[in-house]
mmCIF file of C-alpha atoms and ligand atoms in Angstrom:
data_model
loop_
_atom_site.group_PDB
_atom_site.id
_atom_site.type_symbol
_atom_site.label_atom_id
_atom_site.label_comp_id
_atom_site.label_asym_id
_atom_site.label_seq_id
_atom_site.Cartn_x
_atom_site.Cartn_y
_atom_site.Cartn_z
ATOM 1 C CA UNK E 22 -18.078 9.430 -14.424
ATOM 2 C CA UNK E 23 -16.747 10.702 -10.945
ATOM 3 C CA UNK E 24 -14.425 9.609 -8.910
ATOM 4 C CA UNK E 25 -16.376 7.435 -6.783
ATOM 5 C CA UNK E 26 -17.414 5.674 -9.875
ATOM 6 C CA UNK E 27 -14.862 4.792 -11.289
ATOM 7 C CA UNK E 28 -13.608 1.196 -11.492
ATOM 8 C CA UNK E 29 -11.090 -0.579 -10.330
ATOM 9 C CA UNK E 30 -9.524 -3.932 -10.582
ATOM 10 C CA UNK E 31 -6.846 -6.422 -9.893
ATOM 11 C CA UNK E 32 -6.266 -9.974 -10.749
ATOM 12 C CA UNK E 33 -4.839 -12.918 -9.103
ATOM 13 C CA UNK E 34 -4.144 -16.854 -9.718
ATOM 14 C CA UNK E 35 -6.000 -18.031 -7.191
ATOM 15 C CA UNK E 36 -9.497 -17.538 -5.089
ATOM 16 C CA UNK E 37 -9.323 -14.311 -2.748
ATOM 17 C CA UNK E 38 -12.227 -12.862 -0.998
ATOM 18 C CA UNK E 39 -15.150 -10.903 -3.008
ATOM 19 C CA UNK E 40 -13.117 -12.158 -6.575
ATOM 20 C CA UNK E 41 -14.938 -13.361 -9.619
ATOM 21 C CA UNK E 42 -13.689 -15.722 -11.640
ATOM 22 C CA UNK E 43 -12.724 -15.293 -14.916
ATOM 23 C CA UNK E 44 -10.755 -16.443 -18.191
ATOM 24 C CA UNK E 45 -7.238 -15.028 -16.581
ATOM 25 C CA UNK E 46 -7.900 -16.035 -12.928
ATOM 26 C CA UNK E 47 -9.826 -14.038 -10.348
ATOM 27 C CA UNK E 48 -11.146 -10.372 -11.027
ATOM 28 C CA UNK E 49 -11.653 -8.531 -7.766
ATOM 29 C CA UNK E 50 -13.514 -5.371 -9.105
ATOM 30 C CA UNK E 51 -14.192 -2.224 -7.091
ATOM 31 C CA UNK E 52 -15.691 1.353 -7.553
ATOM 32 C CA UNK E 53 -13.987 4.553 -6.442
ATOM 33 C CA UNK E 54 -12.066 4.628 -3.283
ATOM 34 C CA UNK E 55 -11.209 1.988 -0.683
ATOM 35 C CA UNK E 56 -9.219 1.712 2.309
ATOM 36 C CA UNK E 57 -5.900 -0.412 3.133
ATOM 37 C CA UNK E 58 -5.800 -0.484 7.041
ATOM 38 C CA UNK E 59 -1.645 -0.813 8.198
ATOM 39 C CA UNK E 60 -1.127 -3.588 10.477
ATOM 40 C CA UNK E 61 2.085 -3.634 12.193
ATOM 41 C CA UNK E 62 3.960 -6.295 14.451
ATOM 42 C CA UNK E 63 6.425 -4.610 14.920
ATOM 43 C CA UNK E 64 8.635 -5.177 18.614
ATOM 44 C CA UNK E 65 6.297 -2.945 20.162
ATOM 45 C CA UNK E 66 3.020 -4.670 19.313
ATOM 46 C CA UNK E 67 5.039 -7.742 20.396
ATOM 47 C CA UNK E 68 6.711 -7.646 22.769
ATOM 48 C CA UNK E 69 8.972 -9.850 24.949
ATOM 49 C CA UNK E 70 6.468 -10.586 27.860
ATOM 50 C CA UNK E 71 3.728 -9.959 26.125
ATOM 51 C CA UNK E 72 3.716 -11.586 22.914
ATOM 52 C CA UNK E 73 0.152 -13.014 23.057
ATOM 53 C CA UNK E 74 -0.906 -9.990 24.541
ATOM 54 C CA UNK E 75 0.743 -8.292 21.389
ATOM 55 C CA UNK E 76 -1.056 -10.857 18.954
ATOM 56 C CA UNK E 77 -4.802 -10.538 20.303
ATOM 57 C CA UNK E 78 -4.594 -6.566 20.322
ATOM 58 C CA UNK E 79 -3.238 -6.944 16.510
ATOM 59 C CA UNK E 80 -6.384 -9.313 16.076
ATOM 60 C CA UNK E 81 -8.396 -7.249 17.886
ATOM 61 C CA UNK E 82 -7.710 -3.839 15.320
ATOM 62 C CA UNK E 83 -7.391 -5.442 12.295
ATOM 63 C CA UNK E 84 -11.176 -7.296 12.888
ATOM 64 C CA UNK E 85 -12.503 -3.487 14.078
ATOM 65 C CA UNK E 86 -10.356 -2.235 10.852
ATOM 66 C CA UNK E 87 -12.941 -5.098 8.938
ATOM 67 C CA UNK E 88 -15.818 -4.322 10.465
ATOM 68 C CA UNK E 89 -15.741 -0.739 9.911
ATOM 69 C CA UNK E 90 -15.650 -1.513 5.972
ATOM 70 C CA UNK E 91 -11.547 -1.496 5.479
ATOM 71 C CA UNK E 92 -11.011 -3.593 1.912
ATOM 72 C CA UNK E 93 -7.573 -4.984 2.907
ATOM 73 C CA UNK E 94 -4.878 -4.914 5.628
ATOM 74 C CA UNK E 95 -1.291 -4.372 4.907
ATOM 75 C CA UNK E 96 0.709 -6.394 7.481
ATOM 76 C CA UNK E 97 4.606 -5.449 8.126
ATOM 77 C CA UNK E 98 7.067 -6.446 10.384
ATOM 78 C CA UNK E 99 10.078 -4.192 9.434
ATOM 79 C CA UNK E 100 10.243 -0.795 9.758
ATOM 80 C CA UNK E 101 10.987 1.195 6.687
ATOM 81 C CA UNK E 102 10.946 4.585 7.584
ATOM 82 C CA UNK E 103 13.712 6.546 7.254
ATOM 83 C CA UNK E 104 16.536 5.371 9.059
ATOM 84 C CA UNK E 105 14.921 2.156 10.224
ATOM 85 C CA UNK E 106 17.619 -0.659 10.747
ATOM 86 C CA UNK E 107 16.236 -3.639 8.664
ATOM 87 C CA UNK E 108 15.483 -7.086 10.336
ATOM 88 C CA UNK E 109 16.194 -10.362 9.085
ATOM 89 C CA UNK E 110 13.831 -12.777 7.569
ATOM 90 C CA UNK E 111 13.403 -15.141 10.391
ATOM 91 C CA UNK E 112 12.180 -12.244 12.774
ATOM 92 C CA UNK E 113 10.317 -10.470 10.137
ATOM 93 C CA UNK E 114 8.282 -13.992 9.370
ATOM 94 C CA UNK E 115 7.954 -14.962 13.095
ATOM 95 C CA UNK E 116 6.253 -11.300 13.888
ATOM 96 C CA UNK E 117 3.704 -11.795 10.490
ATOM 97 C CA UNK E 118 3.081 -15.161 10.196
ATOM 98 C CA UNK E 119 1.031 -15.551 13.324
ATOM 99 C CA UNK E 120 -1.370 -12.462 12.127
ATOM 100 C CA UNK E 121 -1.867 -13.855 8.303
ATOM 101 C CA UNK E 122 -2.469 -17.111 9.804
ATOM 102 C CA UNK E 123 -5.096 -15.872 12.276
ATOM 103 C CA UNK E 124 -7.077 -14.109 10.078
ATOM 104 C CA UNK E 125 -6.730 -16.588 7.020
ATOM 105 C CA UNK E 126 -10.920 -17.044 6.044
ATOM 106 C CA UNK E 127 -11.551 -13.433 7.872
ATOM 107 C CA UNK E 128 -13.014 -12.391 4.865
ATOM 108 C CA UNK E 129 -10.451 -9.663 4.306
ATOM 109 C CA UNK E 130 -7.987 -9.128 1.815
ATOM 110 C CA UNK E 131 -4.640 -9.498 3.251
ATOM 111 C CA UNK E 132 -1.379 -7.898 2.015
ATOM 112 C CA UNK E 133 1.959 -8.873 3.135
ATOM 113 C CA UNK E 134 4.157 -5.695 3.341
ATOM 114 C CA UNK E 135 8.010 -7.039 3.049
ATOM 115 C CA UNK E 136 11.267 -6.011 0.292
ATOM 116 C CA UNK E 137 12.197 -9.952 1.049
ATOM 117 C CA UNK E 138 11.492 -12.809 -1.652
ATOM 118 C CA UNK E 139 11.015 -15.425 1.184
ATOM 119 C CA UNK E 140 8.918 -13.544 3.667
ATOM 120 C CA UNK E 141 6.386 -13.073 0.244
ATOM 121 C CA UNK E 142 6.757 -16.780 -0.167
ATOM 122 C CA UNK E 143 5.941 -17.806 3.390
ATOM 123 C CA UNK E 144 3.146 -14.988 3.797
ATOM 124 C CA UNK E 145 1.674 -16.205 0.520
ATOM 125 C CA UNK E 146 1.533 -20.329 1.620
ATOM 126 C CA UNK E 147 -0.015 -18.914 5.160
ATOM 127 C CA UNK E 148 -2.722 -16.978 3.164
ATOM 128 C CA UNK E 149 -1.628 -13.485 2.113
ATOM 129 C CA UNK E 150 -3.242 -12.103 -0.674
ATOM 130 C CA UNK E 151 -0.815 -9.361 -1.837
ATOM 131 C CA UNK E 152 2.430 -8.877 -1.682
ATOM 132 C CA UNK E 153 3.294 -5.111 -1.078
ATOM 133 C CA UNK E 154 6.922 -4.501 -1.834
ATOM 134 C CA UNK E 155 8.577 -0.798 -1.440
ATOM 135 C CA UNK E 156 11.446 -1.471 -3.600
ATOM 136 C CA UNK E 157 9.471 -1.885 -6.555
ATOM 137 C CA UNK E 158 9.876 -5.973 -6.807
ATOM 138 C CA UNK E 159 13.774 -4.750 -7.083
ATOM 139 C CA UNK E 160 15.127 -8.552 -6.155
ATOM 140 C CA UNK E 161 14.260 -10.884 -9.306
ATOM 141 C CA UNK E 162 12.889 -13.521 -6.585
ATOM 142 C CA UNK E 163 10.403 -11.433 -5.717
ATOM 143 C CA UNK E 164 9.014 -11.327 -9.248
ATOM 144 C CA UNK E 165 9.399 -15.438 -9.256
ATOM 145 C CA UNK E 166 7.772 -15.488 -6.136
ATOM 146 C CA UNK E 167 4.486 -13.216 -7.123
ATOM 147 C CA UNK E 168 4.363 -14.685 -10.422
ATOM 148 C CA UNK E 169 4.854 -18.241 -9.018
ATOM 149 C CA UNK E 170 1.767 -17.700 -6.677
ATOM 150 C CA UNK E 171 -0.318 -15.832 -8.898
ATOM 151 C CA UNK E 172 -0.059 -12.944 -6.227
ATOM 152 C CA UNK E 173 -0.847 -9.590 -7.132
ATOM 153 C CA UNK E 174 1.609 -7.302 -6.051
ATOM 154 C CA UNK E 175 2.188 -3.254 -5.147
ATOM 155 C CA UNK E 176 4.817 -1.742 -6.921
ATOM 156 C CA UNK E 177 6.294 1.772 -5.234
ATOM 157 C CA UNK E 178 9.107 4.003 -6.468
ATOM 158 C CA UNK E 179 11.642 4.967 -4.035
ATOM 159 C CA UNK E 180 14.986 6.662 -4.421
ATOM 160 C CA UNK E 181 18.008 4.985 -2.672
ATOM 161 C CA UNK E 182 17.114 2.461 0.478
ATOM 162 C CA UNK E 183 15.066 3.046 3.334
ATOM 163 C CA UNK E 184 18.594 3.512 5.907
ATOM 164 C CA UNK E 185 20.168 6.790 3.229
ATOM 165 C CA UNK E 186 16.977 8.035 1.574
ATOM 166 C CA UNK E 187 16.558 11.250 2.742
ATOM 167 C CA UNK E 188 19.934 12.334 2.509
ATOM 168 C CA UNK E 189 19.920 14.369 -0.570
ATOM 169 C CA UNK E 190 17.028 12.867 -3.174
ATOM 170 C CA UNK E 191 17.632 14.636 -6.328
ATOM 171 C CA UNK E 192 15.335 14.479 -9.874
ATOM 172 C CA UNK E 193 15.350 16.743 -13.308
ATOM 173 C CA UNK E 194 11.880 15.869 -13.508
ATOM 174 C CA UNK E 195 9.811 14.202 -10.488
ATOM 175 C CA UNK E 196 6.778 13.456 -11.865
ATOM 176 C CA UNK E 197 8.286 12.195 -15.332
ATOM 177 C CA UNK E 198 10.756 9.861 -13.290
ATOM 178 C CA UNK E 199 8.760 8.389 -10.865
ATOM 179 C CA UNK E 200 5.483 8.093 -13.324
ATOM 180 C CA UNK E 201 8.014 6.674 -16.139
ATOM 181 C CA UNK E 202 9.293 4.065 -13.579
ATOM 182 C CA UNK E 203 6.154 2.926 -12.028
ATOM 183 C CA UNK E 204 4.565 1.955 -15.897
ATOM 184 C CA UNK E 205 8.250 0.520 -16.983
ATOM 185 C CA UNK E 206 8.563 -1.984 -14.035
ATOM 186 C CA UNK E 207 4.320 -2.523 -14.624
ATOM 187 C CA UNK E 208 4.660 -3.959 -17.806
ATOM 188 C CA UNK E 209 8.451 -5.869 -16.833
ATOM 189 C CA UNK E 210 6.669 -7.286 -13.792
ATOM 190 C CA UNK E 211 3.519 -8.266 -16.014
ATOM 191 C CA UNK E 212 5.258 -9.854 -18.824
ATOM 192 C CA UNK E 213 7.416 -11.815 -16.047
ATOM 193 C CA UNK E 214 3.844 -13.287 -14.759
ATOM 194 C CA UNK E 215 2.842 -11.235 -12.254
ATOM 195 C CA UNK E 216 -0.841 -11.276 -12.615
ATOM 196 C CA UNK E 217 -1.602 -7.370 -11.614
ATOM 197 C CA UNK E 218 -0.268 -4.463 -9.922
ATOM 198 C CA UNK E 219 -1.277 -1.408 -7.825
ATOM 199 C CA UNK E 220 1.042 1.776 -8.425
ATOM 200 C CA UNK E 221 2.642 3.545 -5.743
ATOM 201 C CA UNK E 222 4.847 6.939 -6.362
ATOM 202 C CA UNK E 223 6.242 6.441 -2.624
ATOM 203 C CA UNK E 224 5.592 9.371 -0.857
ATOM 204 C CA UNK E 225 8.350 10.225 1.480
ATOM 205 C CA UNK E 226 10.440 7.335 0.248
ATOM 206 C CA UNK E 227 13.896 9.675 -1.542
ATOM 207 C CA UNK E 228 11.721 12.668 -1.788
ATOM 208 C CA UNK E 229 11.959 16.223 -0.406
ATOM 209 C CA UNK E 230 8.580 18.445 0.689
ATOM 210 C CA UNK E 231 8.320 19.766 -2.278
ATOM 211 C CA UNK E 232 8.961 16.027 -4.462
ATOM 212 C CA UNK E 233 5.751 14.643 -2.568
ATOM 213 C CA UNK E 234 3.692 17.671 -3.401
ATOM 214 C CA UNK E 235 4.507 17.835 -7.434
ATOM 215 C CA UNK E 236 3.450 13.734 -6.769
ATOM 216 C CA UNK E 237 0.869 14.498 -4.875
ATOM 217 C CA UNK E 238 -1.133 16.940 -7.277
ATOM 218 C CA UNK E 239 -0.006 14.409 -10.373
ATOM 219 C CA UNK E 240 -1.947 11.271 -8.787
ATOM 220 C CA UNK E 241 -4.605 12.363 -11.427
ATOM 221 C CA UNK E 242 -2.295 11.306 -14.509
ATOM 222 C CA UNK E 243 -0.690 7.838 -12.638
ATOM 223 C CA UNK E 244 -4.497 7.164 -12.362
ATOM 224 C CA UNK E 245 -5.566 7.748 -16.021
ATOM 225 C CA UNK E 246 -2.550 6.164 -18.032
ATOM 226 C CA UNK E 247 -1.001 5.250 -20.057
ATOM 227 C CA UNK E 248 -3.885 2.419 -20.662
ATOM 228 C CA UNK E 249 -7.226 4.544 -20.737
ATOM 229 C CA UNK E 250 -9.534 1.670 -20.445
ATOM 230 C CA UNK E 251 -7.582 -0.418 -18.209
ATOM 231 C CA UNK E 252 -4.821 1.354 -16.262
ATOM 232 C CA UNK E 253 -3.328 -0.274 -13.341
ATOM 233 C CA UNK E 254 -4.875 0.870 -10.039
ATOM 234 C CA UNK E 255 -3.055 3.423 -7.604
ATOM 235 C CA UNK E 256 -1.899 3.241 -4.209
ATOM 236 C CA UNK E 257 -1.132 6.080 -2.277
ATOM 237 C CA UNK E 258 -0.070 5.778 1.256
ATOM 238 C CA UNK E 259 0.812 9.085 3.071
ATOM 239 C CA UNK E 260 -0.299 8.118 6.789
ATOM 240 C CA UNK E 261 0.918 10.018 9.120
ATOM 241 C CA UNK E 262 4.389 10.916 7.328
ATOM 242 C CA UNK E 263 6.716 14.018 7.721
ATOM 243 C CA UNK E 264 5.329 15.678 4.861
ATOM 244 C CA UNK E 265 2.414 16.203 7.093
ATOM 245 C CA UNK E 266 4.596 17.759 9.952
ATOM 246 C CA UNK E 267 6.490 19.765 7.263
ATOM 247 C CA UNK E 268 2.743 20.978 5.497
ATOM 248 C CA UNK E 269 1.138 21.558 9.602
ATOM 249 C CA UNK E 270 3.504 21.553 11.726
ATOM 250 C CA UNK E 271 2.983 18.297 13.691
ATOM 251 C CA UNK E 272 5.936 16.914 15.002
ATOM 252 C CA UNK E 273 3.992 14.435 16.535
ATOM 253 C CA UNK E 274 2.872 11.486 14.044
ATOM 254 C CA UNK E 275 0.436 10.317 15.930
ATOM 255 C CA UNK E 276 -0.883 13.605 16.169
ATOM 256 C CA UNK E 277 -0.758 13.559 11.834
ATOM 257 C CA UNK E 278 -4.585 11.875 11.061
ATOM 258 C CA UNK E 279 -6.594 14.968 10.217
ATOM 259 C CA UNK E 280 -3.620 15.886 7.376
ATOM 260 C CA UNK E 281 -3.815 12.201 6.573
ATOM 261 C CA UNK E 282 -7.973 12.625 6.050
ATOM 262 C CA UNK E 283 -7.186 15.414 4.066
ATOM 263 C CA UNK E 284 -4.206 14.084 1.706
ATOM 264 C CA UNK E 285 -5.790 10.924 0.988
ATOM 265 C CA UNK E 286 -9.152 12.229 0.561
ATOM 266 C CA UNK E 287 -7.301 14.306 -2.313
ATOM 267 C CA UNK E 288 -5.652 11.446 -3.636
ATOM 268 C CA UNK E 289 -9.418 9.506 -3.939
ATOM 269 C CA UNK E 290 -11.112 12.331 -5.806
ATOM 270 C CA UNK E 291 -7.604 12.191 -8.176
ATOM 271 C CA UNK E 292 -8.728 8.476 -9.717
ATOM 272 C CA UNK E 293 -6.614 6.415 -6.475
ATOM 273 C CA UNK E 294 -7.833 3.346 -5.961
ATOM 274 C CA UNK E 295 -6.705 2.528 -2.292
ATOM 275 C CA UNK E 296 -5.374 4.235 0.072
ATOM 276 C CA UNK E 297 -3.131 3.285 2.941
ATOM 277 C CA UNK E 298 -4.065 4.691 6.368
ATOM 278 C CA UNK E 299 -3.108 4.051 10.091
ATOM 279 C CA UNK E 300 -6.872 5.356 11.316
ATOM 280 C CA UNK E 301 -8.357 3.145 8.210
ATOM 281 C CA UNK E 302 -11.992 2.921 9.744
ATOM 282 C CA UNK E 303 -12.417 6.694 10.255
ATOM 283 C CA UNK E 304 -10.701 6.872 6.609
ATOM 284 C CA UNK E 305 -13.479 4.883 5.268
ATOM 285 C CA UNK E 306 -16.028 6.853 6.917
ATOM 286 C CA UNK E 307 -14.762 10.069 5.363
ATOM 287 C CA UNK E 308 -14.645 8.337 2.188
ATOM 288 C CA UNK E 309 -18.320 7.380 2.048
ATOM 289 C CA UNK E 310 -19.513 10.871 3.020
ATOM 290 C CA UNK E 311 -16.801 12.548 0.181
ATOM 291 C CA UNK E 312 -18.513 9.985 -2.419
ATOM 292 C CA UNK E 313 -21.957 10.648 -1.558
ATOM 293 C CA UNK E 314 -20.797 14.430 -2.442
ATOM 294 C CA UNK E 315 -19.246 13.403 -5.336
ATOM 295 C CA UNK E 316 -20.436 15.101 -8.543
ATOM 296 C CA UNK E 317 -19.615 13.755 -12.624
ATOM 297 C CA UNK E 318 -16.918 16.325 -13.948
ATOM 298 C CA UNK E 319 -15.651 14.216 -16.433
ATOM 299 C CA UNK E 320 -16.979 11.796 -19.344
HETATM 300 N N1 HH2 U 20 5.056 3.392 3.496
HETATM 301 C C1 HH2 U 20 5.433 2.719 4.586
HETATM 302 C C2 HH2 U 20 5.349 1.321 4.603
HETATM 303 N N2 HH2 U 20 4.879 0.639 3.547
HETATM 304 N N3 HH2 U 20 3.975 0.630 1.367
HETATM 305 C C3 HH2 U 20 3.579 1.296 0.285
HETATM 306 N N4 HH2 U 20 3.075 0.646 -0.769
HETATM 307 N N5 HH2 U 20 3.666 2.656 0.205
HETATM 308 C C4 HH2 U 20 4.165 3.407 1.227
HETATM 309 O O1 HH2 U 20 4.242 4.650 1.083
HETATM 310 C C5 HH2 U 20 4.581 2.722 2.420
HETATM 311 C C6 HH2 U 20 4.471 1.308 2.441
HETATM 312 C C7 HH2 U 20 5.916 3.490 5.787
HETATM 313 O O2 HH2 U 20 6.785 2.878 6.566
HETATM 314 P P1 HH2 U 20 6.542 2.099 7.941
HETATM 315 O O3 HH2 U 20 7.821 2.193 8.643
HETATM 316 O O4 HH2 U 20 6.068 0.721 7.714
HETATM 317 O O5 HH2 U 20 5.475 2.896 8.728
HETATM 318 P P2 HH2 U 20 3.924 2.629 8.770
HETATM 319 O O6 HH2 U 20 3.686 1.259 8.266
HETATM 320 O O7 HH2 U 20 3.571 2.800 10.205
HETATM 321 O O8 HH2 U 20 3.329 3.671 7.890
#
């Protein structure tokens, strides 16, 4: 079986779209490959002055991010690149809420990406699907909160906190760390309720250059284990990031989607399972042609 073959899937407590249900809930099942399409309202898609404005364009690219065959949009309103000052909840739920609740019965899966227990909870009530958390479901709440709503959730390793990552990450062993973390807090976050999770080693989140790469070429063995028949589904997400700049030389991020085609497209024909992209439509375009090329190497 190939790459594009391969299946996926992830369970939830309650009806989302293009889920089966089953015994243990709803099964949404998938082959190969798909897209997660980043949605941000942030201050500068909303803007004082121009909040509707703001709204309607964010409408506007996640329905063309839909249309153009993206599986599910990740929807954030903090910043958690490096250095980013966080936001509290109020702001972070009046910049989402609007979005989740506008496209509630889009026929999209919708994730809600936020580190805080009651921006999940709110996101969840208005309709959110997913709850995408980059500290790894660190704050017990946020477990309660998943498990409570039968939400699946992403689970990503990062070193340190979004404001001091990059100061100095240090590991004996990258890929042994962050692979041994990601299954440890899978089966914690599993046994605590939460119904399924999606892997993520966290590119760029406490790593140097040459962390991300060692993660990059080990996608292949998060994919595969340590459950052959059923292993929990990876995310990667490299959009745009400064590993791209520091690979290229393109100090420009929005300059950074041709090495984000390229990474990702890597990461599918490892075993990933989604990937998270600013240009999502043109990722799943590349996707479909890379599949169609797609050739079994392995049994
Ligand atoms: N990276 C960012 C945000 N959310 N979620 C997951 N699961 N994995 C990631 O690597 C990841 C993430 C990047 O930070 P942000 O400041 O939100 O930038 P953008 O959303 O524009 O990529």
């Amino acid at each position: 079986m190939n790459w594009a073959q391969r299946p996926h899937r992830l369970t939830f407590g309650f009806p989302v779209p293009g889920a089966e249900k089953t015994g243990e809930g709803w099964a949404l099942r998938w082959a190969g490959c798909r897209v997660m399409g980043i949605l941000n309202a942030t201050p500068d898609s909303f803007s004082d002055g121009g909040r509707h404005l703001g709204l309607d364009a964010a409408l506007a690219t996640a329905r063309r991010m839909r249309d153009a065959g993206v599986f599910m949009l990740d929807i954030g309103g903090e910043s958690t690149r490096p250095g980013a000052e966080p936001v509290d909840a109020a702001t972070e739920l009046d910049r989402v809420l609007p979005l989740i609740r506008a496209l509630t019965g889009e026929n999209v899966l919708l994730s809600i990406d936020t580190m805080k227990p009651e921006v999940a909870a709110e996101a969840l009530k208005a309709g959110a699907h997913l709850v995408n958390d980059v500290t790894g479901l660190r704050d017990p709440d946020m477990v309660r909160v998943c498990a409570g709503a039968g939400a699946a959730a992403c689970i990503m390793h990062m070193q340190g906190e979004p404001r001091t990552m990059q100061h100095q990450p240090t590991y004996g062993d990258v890929v042994a760390e962050v692979h041994g973390y990601l299954r440890q807090r899978a089966a914690e976050v599993k046994a605590a309720g939460v119904p399924s999770v999606l892997l993520d080693p966290g590119i760029g989140f406490g790593k140097t250059l040459e962390h991300n790469l060692s993660l990059l070429r080990a996608v292949g063995d998060l994919a595969s284990g340590p459950d052959p028949v059923l292993p929990d589904p990876v995310l990667l997400a490299a959009s745009r990031k400064k590993t791209i700049d520091l690979i290229a030389g393109v100090p420009n991020a929005a300059d950074r989607d041709p090495g984000s085609f390229a990474l990702h497209l890597h990461a599918a024909r490892q075993g990933a399972a989604l990937v998270r992209l600013h240009a999502a439509g043109e990722m799943v375009q590349a996707l479909r042609v890379e599949a169609a090329l797609a050739v079994d190497v392995e049994s």
